[in-house]
């Protein structure tokens, strides 16, 4: 397996520290890992063609038409695409094809860091032996595609000055088949500490391997 890790963007999500948590894991699975710290990596078709899995941790930023086209094409033709939190759902807002591929778009997190439950909703190998669990982090409210394969959700209470969210059941972990490629998204993972929570880390590691096929 050959993996390409694309990391950078807003420093608050600690893209280097967060991706370093999983680079060692991927190498332990036998993967060859290349790391790019610029979105211009998506302009290098040879680099993309070598990747069986693309892991993106890039909050904010924009994609040029060429970057978006090349990335979408590589996933449609068989590469996996995976990421967590803002590094995958809070970037390239103007890129409609990218948003369509991901299947979700971050809007807000009422209350900033709050306590909430994550409910496992699907019997999928990624979720094997993982039960509902609690976290204290940002509860992501997203606009999501109705065709997603949702593995875990959270329910908003309407607290934190966002009464309109009351009762909303929001996907937390989802999968998407895109052409011949696979997309894995986990909206948890604001910081290395969040990603090292056993359930979150296990879900993310399995999700990376699932996306890689």
mmCIF file of C-alpha atoms in Angstrom:
data_model
loop_
_atom_site.group_PDB
_atom_site.id
_atom_site.type_symbol
_atom_site.label_atom_id
_atom_site.label_comp_id
_atom_site.label_asym_id
_atom_site.label_seq_id
_atom_site.Cartn_x
_atom_site.Cartn_y
_atom_site.Cartn_z
ATOM 1 C CA UNK A 1 0.000 0.000 0.000
ATOM 2 C CA UNK A 2 1.192 3.501 -0.828
ATOM 3 C CA UNK A 3 -0.208 6.386 1.194
ATOM 4 C CA UNK A 4 0.016 10.116 0.597
ATOM 5 C CA UNK A 5 -0.496 12.355 3.628
ATOM 6 C CA UNK A 6 -1.383 15.958 2.783
ATOM 7 C CA UNK A 7 -1.221 18.173 5.863
ATOM 8 C CA UNK A 8 -1.226 21.858 6.759
ATOM 9 C CA UNK A 9 -3.699 24.708 6.894
ATOM 10 C CA UNK A 10 -4.930 26.184 10.178
ATOM 11 C CA UNK A 11 -2.363 25.445 12.874
ATOM 12 C CA UNK A 12 -4.987 25.107 15.615
ATOM 13 C CA UNK A 13 -5.788 21.581 14.467
ATOM 14 C CA UNK A 14 -2.126 20.581 14.831
ATOM 15 C CA UNK A 15 -1.897 18.849 11.445
ATOM 16 C CA UNK A 16 1.664 17.605 11.903
ATOM 17 C CA UNK A 17 1.149 16.141 15.372
ATOM 18 C CA UNK A 18 -2.204 14.626 14.414
ATOM 19 C CA UNK A 19 -1.023 12.972 11.220
ATOM 20 C CA UNK A 20 2.145 11.729 12.917
ATOM 21 C CA UNK A 21 -0.128 9.605 15.125
ATOM 22 C CA UNK A 22 -1.188 7.598 12.086
ATOM 23 C CA UNK A 23 1.890 7.654 9.854
ATOM 24 C CA UNK A 24 3.594 5.145 12.134
ATOM 25 C CA UNK A 25 0.450 3.008 12.156
ATOM 26 C CA UNK A 26 0.301 2.961 8.356
ATOM 27 C CA UNK A 27 3.960 2.040 8.090
ATOM 28 C CA UNK A 28 3.415 -0.755 10.601
ATOM 29 C CA UNK A 29 0.758 -2.083 8.211
ATOM 30 C CA UNK A 30 3.382 -2.210 5.471
ATOM 31 C CA UNK A 31 2.520 1.067 3.775
ATOM 32 C CA UNK A 32 4.985 3.341 2.067
ATOM 33 C CA UNK A 33 4.098 6.873 3.192
ATOM 34 C CA UNK A 34 4.836 10.121 1.404
ATOM 35 C CA UNK A 35 4.107 13.423 3.159
ATOM 36 C CA UNK A 36 3.201 16.684 1.414
ATOM 37 C CA UNK A 37 2.823 19.975 3.250
ATOM 38 C CA UNK A 38 1.240 21.897 0.404
ATOM 39 C CA UNK A 39 -2.008 21.489 -1.521
ATOM 40 C CA UNK A 40 0.049 21.762 -4.686
ATOM 41 C CA UNK A 41 0.649 18.041 -4.165
ATOM 42 C CA UNK A 42 -2.688 17.651 -5.917
ATOM 43 C CA UNK A 43 -1.118 19.160 -9.032
ATOM 44 C CA UNK A 44 1.357 16.273 -9.250
ATOM 45 C CA UNK A 45 -0.517 13.577 -11.138
ATOM 46 C CA UNK A 46 2.373 11.162 -10.781
ATOM 47 C CA UNK A 47 2.291 11.556 -6.995
ATOM 48 C CA UNK A 48 -1.465 10.996 -6.953
ATOM 49 C CA UNK A 49 -1.260 8.011 -9.262
ATOM 50 C CA UNK A 50 1.171 6.331 -6.869
ATOM 51 C CA UNK A 51 -1.233 6.714 -3.936
ATOM 52 C CA UNK A 52 -3.616 3.946 -2.941
ATOM 53 C CA UNK A 53 -4.712 6.098 0.012
ATOM 54 C CA UNK A 54 -4.768 9.882 0.416
ATOM 55 C CA UNK A 55 -5.016 11.131 3.999
ATOM 56 C CA UNK A 56 -5.851 14.824 4.220
ATOM 57 C CA UNK A 57 -5.486 16.980 7.330
ATOM 58 C CA UNK A 58 -5.884 20.530 6.003
ATOM 59 C CA UNK A 59 -8.290 22.947 7.659
ATOM 60 C CA UNK A 60 -9.207 26.028 5.634
ATOM 61 C CA UNK A 61 -7.540 26.878 2.368
ATOM 62 C CA UNK A 62 -8.801 26.618 -1.171
ATOM 63 C CA UNK A 63 -8.321 24.209 -4.030
ATOM 64 C CA UNK A 64 -7.559 25.425 -7.521
ATOM 65 C CA UNK A 65 -9.586 23.933 -10.348
ATOM 66 C CA UNK A 66 -6.606 21.794 -11.305
ATOM 67 C CA UNK A 67 -6.048 20.539 -7.764
ATOM 68 C CA UNK A 68 -9.707 19.703 -7.285
ATOM 69 C CA UNK A 69 -9.972 17.987 -10.673
ATOM 70 C CA UNK A 70 -6.880 15.843 -10.128
ATOM 71 C CA UNK A 71 -7.907 14.813 -6.624
ATOM 72 C CA UNK A 72 -11.463 13.946 -7.629
ATOM 73 C CA UNK A 73 -10.206 11.982 -10.623
ATOM 74 C CA UNK A 74 -7.768 9.944 -8.540
ATOM 75 C CA UNK A 75 -10.420 8.989 -6.004
ATOM 76 C CA UNK A 76 -12.948 8.153 -8.719
ATOM 77 C CA UNK A 77 -10.395 5.847 -10.320
ATOM 78 C CA UNK A 78 -9.661 3.918 -7.162
ATOM 79 C CA UNK A 79 -7.716 5.750 -4.471
ATOM 80 C CA UNK A 80 -9.057 5.957 -0.946
ATOM 81 C CA UNK A 81 -9.551 9.373 0.647
ATOM 82 C CA UNK A 82 -9.716 9.731 4.410
ATOM 83 C CA UNK A 83 -9.485 12.269 7.191
ATOM 84 C CA UNK A 84 -10.928 13.649 10.373
ATOM 85 C CA UNK A 85 -12.468 16.785 11.821
ATOM 86 C CA UNK A 86 -11.795 20.112 10.120
ATOM 87 C CA UNK A 87 -8.976 18.628 8.104
ATOM 88 C CA UNK A 88 -11.500 17.063 5.746
ATOM 89 C CA UNK A 89 -14.907 18.767 6.274
ATOM 90 C CA UNK A 90 -13.788 22.368 6.915
ATOM 91 C CA UNK A 91 -11.722 23.022 3.841
ATOM 92 C CA UNK A 92 -12.207 24.048 0.209
ATOM 93 C CA UNK A 93 -15.696 25.423 0.824
ATOM 94 C CA UNK A 94 -15.940 26.818 -2.695
ATOM 95 C CA UNK A 95 -15.036 23.477 -4.313
ATOM 96 C CA UNK A 96 -18.390 21.871 -5.047
ATOM 97 C CA UNK A 97 -17.016 18.668 -6.524
ATOM 98 C CA UNK A 98 -14.808 18.206 -3.477
ATOM 99 C CA UNK A 99 -17.778 18.771 -1.167
ATOM 100 C CA UNK A 100 -19.832 16.276 -3.178
ATOM 101 C CA UNK A 101 -17.072 13.669 -2.870
ATOM 102 C CA UNK A 102 -16.703 14.160 0.894
ATOM 103 C CA UNK A 103 -20.445 14.094 1.518
ATOM 104 C CA UNK A 104 -20.408 16.652 4.326
ATOM 105 C CA UNK A 105 -19.511 20.223 5.175
ATOM 106 C CA UNK A 106 -18.776 21.687 8.610
ATOM 107 C CA UNK A 107 -21.002 24.587 9.658
ATOM 108 C CA UNK A 108 -20.528 25.198 13.395
ATOM 109 C CA UNK A 109 -19.908 23.677 16.824
ATOM 110 C CA UNK A 110 -22.291 25.273 19.349
ATOM 111 C CA UNK A 111 -20.751 25.726 22.769
ATOM 112 C CA UNK A 112 -17.196 25.118 21.537
ATOM 113 C CA UNK A 113 -15.880 22.257 23.750
ATOM 114 C CA UNK A 114 -18.794 20.355 25.270
ATOM 115 C CA UNK A 115 -19.645 16.932 26.679
ATOM 116 C CA UNK A 116 -21.669 14.731 24.338
ATOM 117 C CA UNK A 117 -22.326 11.119 23.428
ATOM 118 C CA UNK A 118 -21.313 9.304 20.264
ATOM 119 C CA UNK A 119 -23.783 6.553 19.358
ATOM 120 C CA UNK A 120 -22.725 3.583 17.245
ATOM 121 C CA UNK A 121 -25.428 3.014 14.640
ATOM 122 C CA UNK A 122 -24.084 0.378 12.260
ATOM 123 C CA UNK A 123 -22.686 -3.141 12.506
ATOM 124 C CA UNK A 124 -19.623 -2.512 10.363
ATOM 125 C CA UNK A 125 -16.114 -3.949 10.813
ATOM 126 C CA UNK A 126 -14.820 -0.437 11.553
ATOM 127 C CA UNK A 127 -17.078 -0.342 14.625
ATOM 128 C CA UNK A 128 -16.513 -3.915 15.826
ATOM 129 C CA UNK A 129 -16.496 -4.133 19.642
ATOM 130 C CA UNK A 130 -16.970 -0.366 19.964
ATOM 131 C CA UNK A 131 -19.958 0.700 22.030
ATOM 132 C CA UNK A 132 -21.464 4.148 22.513
ATOM 133 C CA UNK A 133 -18.957 6.467 24.157
ATOM 134 C CA UNK A 134 -18.707 9.988 25.550
ATOM 135 C CA UNK A 135 -16.343 12.774 24.531
ATOM 136 C CA UNK A 136 -15.565 16.336 25.496
ATOM 137 C CA UNK A 137 -14.669 18.194 22.355
ATOM 138 C CA UNK A 138 -16.338 20.169 19.566
ATOM 139 C CA UNK A 139 -19.686 18.729 18.497
ATOM 140 C CA UNK A 140 -19.654 19.260 14.755
ATOM 141 C CA UNK A 141 -22.882 20.380 13.098
ATOM 142 C CA UNK A 142 -22.612 19.646 9.370
ATOM 143 C CA UNK A 143 -24.646 19.652 6.217
ATOM 144 C CA UNK A 144 -24.466 16.066 4.982
ATOM 145 C CA UNK A 145 -25.388 14.006 1.934
ATOM 146 C CA UNK A 146 -28.433 11.759 2.467
ATOM 147 C CA UNK A 147 -26.706 8.827 0.743
ATOM 148 C CA UNK A 148 -23.895 8.424 3.289
ATOM 149 C CA UNK A 149 -23.277 5.136 5.059
ATOM 150 C CA UNK A 150 -23.380 6.409 8.627
ATOM 151 C CA UNK A 151 -21.548 4.430 11.310
ATOM 152 C CA UNK A 152 -21.992 6.717 14.311
ATOM 153 C CA UNK A 153 -24.074 9.756 15.231
ATOM 154 C CA UNK A 154 -24.560 12.366 17.927
ATOM 155 C CA UNK A 155 -27.795 14.056 18.967
ATOM 156 C CA UNK A 156 -27.886 17.794 19.601
ATOM 157 C CA UNK A 157 -29.871 19.091 22.562
ATOM 158 C CA UNK A 158 -30.470 22.665 21.457
ATOM 159 C CA UNK A 159 -28.215 23.984 24.229
ATOM 160 C CA UNK A 160 -25.391 26.516 23.897
ATOM 161 C CA UNK A 161 -27.552 29.234 22.319
ATOM 162 C CA UNK A 162 -28.511 26.992 19.391
ATOM 163 C CA UNK A 163 -32.122 25.969 20.108
ATOM 164 C CA UNK A 164 -32.747 25.234 16.431
ATOM 165 C CA UNK A 165 -30.451 22.212 16.684
ATOM 166 C CA UNK A 166 -32.594 20.434 19.314
ATOM 167 C CA UNK A 167 -33.137 16.800 18.387
ATOM 168 C CA UNK A 168 -30.878 16.895 15.335
ATOM 169 C CA UNK A 169 -29.200 13.532 14.825
ATOM 170 C CA UNK A 170 -25.878 14.303 13.172
ATOM 171 C CA UNK A 171 -23.465 11.838 11.559
ATOM 172 C CA UNK A 172 -20.095 11.630 13.316
ATOM 173 C CA UNK A 173 -18.473 8.826 11.316
ATOM 174 C CA UNK A 174 -19.427 8.022 7.752
ATOM 175 C CA UNK A 175 -18.355 6.190 4.619
ATOM 176 C CA UNK A 176 -18.951 6.934 0.984
ATOM 177 C CA UNK A 177 -18.225 5.008 -2.183
ATOM 178 C CA UNK A 178 -17.119 7.415 -4.887
ATOM 179 C CA UNK A 179 -16.568 5.880 -8.295
ATOM 180 C CA UNK A 180 -14.044 3.106 -7.641
ATOM 181 C CA UNK A 181 -12.721 4.909 -4.574
ATOM 182 C CA UNK A 182 -13.724 4.953 -0.930
ATOM 183 C CA UNK A 183 -14.111 7.948 1.376
ATOM 184 C CA UNK A 184 -13.853 7.777 5.183
ATOM 185 C CA UNK A 185 -14.751 10.745 7.417
ATOM 186 C CA UNK A 186 -14.563 11.054 11.204
ATOM 187 C CA UNK A 187 -15.657 14.439 12.552
ATOM 188 C CA UNK A 188 -13.878 13.803 15.861
ATOM 189 C CA UNK A 189 -10.197 14.693 16.172
ATOM 190 C CA UNK A 190 -9.690 18.348 17.089
ATOM 191 C CA UNK A 191 -6.336 17.599 18.723
ATOM 192 C CA UNK A 192 -3.887 14.750 19.284
ATOM 193 C CA UNK A 193 -5.494 14.163 22.682
ATOM 194 C CA UNK A 194 -8.898 13.689 21.037
ATOM 195 C CA UNK A 195 -7.456 11.276 18.488
ATOM 196 C CA UNK A 196 -5.753 9.237 21.193
ATOM 197 C CA UNK A 197 -9.058 8.429 22.892
ATOM 198 C CA UNK A 198 -9.130 4.648 22.374
ATOM 199 C CA UNK A 199 -12.449 4.530 20.514
ATOM 200 C CA UNK A 200 -11.587 7.478 18.271
ATOM 201 C CA UNK A 201 -8.145 6.164 17.476
ATOM 202 C CA UNK A 202 -9.409 2.666 16.680
ATOM 203 C CA UNK A 203 -12.190 3.991 14.447
ATOM 204 C CA UNK A 204 -9.747 6.224 12.587
ATOM 205 C CA UNK A 205 -7.119 3.529 12.102
ATOM 206 C CA UNK A 206 -9.708 1.094 10.783
ATOM 207 C CA UNK A 207 -11.219 3.798 8.615
ATOM 208 C CA UNK A 208 -7.877 4.520 6.965
ATOM 209 C CA UNK A 209 -7.444 0.849 6.127
ATOM 210 C CA UNK A 210 -11.028 0.576 4.864
ATOM 211 C CA UNK A 211 -10.513 3.557 2.574
ATOM 212 C CA UNK A 212 -7.330 2.009 1.258
ATOM 213 C CA UNK A 213 -9.341 -1.053 0.278
#
